[in-house]
XYZ file of C-alpha atoms in Angstrom:
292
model
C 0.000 0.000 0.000
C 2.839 2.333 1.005
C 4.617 1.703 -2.168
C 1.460 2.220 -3.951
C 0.630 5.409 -2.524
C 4.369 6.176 -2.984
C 4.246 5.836 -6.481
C 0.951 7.840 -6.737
C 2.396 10.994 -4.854
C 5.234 11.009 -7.616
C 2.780 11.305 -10.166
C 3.196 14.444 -11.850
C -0.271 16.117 -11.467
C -1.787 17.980 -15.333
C -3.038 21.063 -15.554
C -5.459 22.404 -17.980
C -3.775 23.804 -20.938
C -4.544 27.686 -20.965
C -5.309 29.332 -24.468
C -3.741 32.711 -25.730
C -4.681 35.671 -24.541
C -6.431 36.795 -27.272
C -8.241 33.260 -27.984
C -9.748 33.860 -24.758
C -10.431 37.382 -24.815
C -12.490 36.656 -28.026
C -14.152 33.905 -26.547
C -15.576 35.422 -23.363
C -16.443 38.264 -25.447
C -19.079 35.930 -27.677
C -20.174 34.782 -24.675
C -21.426 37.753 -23.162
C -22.309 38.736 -26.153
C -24.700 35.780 -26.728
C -25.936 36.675 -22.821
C -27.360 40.268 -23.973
C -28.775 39.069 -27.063
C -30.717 36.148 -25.137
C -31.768 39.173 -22.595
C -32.934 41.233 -25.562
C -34.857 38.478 -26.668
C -36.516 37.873 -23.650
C -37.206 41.713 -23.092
C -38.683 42.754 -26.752
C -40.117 45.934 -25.452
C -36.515 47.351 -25.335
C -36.182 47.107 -28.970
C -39.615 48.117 -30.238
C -39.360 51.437 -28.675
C -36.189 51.816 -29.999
C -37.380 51.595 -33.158
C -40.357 53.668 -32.423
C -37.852 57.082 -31.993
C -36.040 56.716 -35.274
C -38.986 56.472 -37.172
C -40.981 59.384 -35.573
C -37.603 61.527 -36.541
C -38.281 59.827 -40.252
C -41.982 61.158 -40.240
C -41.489 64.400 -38.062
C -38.761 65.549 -40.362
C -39.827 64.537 -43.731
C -43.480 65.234 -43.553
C -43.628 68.384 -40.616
C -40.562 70.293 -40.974
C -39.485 69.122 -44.724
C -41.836 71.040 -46.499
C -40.121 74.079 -44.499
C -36.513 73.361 -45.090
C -35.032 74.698 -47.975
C -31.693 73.260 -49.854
C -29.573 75.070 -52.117
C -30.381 75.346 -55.544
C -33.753 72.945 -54.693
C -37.157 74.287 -55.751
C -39.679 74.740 -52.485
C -41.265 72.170 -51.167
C -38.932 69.599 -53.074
C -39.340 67.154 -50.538
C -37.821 64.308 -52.249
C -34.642 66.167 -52.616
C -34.860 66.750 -48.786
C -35.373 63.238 -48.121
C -32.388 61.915 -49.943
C -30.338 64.851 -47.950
C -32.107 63.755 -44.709
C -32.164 59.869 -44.265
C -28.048 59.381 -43.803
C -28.573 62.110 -40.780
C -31.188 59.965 -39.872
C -29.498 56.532 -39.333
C -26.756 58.041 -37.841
C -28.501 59.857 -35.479
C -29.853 56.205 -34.641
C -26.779 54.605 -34.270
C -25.454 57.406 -31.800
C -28.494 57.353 -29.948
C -28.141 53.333 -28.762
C -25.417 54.814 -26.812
C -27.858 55.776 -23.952
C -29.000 52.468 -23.911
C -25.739 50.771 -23.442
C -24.672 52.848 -20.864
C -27.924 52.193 -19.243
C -27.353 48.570 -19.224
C -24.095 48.466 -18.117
C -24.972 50.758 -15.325
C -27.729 48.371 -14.650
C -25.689 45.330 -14.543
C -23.373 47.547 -11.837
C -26.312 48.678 -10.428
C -27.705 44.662 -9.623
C -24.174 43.840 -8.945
C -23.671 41.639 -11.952
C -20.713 42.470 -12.662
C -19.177 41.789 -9.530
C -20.360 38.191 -10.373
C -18.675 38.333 -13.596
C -15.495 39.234 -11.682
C -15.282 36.024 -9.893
C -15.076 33.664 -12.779
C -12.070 33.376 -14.859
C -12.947 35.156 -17.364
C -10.844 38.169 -19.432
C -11.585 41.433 -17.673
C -12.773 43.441 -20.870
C -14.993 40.685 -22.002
C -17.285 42.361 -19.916
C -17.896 44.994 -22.006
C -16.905 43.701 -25.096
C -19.845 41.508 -25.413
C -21.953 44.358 -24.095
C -20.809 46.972 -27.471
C -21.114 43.696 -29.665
C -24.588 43.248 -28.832
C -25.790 46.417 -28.650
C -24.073 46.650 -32.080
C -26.060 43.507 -33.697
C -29.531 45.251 -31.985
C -28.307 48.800 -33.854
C -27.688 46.888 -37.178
C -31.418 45.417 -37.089
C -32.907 49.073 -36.045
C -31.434 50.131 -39.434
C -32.575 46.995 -41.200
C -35.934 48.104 -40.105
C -35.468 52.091 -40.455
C -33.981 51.587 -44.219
C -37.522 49.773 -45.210
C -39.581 52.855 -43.526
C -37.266 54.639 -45.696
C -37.745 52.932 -48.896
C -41.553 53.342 -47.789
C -41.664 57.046 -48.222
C -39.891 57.518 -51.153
C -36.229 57.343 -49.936
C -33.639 55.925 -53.062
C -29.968 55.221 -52.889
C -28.010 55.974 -56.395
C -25.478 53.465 -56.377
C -24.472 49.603 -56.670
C -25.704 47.594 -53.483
C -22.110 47.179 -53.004
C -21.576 51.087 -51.844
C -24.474 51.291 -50.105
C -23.248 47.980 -47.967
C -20.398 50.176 -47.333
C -22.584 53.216 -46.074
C -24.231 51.256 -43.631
C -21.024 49.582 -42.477
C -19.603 52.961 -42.076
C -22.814 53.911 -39.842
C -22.466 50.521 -37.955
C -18.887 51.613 -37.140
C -19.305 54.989 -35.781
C -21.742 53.344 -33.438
C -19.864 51.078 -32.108
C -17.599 53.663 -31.805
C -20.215 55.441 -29.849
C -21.139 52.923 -27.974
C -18.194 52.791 -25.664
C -18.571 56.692 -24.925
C -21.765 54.915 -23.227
C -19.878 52.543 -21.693
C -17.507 54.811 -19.700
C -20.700 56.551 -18.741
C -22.015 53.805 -17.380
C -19.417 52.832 -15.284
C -19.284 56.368 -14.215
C -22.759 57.102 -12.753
C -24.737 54.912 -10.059
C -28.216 54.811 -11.637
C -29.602 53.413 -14.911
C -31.252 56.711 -15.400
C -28.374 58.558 -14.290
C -26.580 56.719 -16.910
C -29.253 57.473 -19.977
C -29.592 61.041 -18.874
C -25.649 61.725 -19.214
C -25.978 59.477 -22.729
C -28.874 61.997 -24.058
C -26.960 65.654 -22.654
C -24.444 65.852 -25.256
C -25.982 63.844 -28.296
C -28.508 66.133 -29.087
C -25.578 69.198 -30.015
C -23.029 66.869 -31.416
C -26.308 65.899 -33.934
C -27.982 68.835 -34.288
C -24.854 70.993 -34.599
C -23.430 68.653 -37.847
C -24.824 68.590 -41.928
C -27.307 65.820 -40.639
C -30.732 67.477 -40.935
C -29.816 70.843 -42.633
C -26.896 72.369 -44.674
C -24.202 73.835 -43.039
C -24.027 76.819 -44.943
C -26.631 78.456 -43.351
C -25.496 78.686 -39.748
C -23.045 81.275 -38.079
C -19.215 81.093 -38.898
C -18.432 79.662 -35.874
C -21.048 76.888 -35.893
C -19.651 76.099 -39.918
C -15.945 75.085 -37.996
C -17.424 73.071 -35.381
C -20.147 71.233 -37.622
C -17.508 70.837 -40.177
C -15.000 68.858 -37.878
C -17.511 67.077 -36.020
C -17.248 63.173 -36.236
C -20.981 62.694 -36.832
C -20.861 65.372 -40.086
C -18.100 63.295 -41.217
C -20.070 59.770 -40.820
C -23.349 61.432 -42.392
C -21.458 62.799 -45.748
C -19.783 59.322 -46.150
C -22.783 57.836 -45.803
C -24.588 60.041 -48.342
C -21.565 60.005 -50.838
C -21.639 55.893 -50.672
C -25.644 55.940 -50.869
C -25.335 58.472 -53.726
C -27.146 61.005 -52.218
C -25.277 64.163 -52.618
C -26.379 67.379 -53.956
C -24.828 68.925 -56.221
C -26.435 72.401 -55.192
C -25.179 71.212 -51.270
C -21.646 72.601 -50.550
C -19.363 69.248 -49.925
C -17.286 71.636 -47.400
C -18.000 76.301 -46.919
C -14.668 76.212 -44.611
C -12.409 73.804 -46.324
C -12.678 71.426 -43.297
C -10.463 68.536 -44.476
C -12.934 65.887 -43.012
C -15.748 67.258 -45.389
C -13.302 66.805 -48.575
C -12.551 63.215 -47.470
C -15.418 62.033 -45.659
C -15.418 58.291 -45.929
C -11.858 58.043 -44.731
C -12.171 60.742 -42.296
C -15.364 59.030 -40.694
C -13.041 55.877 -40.507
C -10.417 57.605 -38.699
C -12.341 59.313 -36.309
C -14.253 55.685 -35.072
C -11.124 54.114 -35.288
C -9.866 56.651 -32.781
C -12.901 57.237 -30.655
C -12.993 53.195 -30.230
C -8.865 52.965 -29.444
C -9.221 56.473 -26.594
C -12.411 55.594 -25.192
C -12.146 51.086 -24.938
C -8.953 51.566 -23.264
C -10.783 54.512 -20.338
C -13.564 52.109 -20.416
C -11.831 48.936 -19.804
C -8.868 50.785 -17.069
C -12.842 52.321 -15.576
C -14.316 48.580 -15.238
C -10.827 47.181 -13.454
C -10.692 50.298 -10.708
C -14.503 49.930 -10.301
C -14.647 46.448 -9.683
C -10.986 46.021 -7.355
């Protein structure tokens, strides 16, 4: 027996192989990705009325204040002309908006303390909110699905080959993302859900309203020109509508010169690209002093 038990101490004992870093990172990513999209699921209210907002800004703008808005070189009450300026302002404005929402969630998961259970298991620490922005992404990418059909519906056209307009809605679906982990930080900032979608709302409505979205830049104050000009969200909205082919010819591309409104597919890129890299890495370095 003692020889036995001898021999079975000198056993050398195996331990699970660990994958990469990045295998894992990945990994626990889908699957808190998968989590939210089973919650979302189960909780379909959450995205009906998130549809229901885009598509009263659809109706509100094309059918109440359309008729009143005026584009260069565009004969009054051309509202078809004002459509095809208006609908890339339109989904963008509804990809920024889901950032409310996913600070709201993440706030609510801190709020309920799930994410203090996510910090016991052995799981990569900006998984966590990985998965969140990926599935808050996939529910933004079926709002548009269903926004580009209400847009079809009253009279809205895109001018060039599917695969350019594939490319404008990628470019949307980017700058959301983007957005999304502004949201993120914000919820891991605040201690309430509303707190959270009340700090989401404050400073979309300027960054939207002051941009090329829902009128032309031309016509506002000097100052106002410069800021809409270099703002991220004019950039996204004047890729969107060169890919979609729904420029005006009558519309100014740039009044100032703004290099982002010369370039504004590439500069759109750049500034989600950046926006993601700044704002992942204060979200993730957030999550770790939060939950220590």
């Amino acid at each position: 027996m003692s020889a036995v038990g001898h021999a079975a101490d000198e056993t050398p004992t195996r331990t699970p192989r660990s994958r990469g870093g990045l295998t894992r990172s990945v990994r626990d990513s889908l699957v808190v990705a998968q989590r939210n999209l089973i919650r979302m699921l189960r909780i379909p209210e959450v995205v009906i009325f998130g549809l229901i907002q885009p598509i009263m800004f659809v109706v509100l703008f094309t059918y109440v204040f359309g008729g009143s808005i005026a584009l260069p070189g565009a004969q009054a009450g051309d509202t078809q002309a004002y459509r095809e300026f208006l609908m890339a302002g339109i989904f963008a404005q509804t990809v920024t908006f889901a950032t409310a929402g996913a600070g709201a969630g993440i706030a609510d998961d801190m709020h309920k303390g799930l994410i203090d259970r996510f910090r016991s298991l052995p799981m990569s620490r900006g998984a966590v909110l990985t998965g969140r922005t990926l599935a808050d992404l996939v529910q933004t990418a079926l709002t548009l699905v269903v926004l580009a059909v209400v847009a079809l519906l009253i009279g809205w056209r895109s001018h060039e080959n599917p695969a350019s307009v594939l490319a404008g809605f990628a470019l949307l679906l980017l700058l959301g993302y983007a957005f999304s982990w502004i949201g993120a930080l914000i919820g891991l900032s605040v201690r309430t859900p509303e707190a959270a979608t009340s700090g989401g709302l404050i400073w979309l409505f300027p960054l939207t309203f002051i941009s090329n979205a829902f009128v032309p830049v031309n016509g506002m104050p000097a100052v106002l020109q410069h800021i809409a000009e270099w703002n991220p969200f004019s950039a996204t909205v004047a890729g969107a509508r060169q890919l979609f082919g729904n420029t005006i010819d009558s519309v100014p591309r740039s009044v100032t010169g703004a290099w982002p409104m010369e370039h504004p597919v590439l500069a759109s890129v750049v500034w989600s690209v950046l926006i993601i890299a700044v704002f992942r890495t204060l979200a993730v370095r957030k999550y770790r002093s939060a939950t220590a």
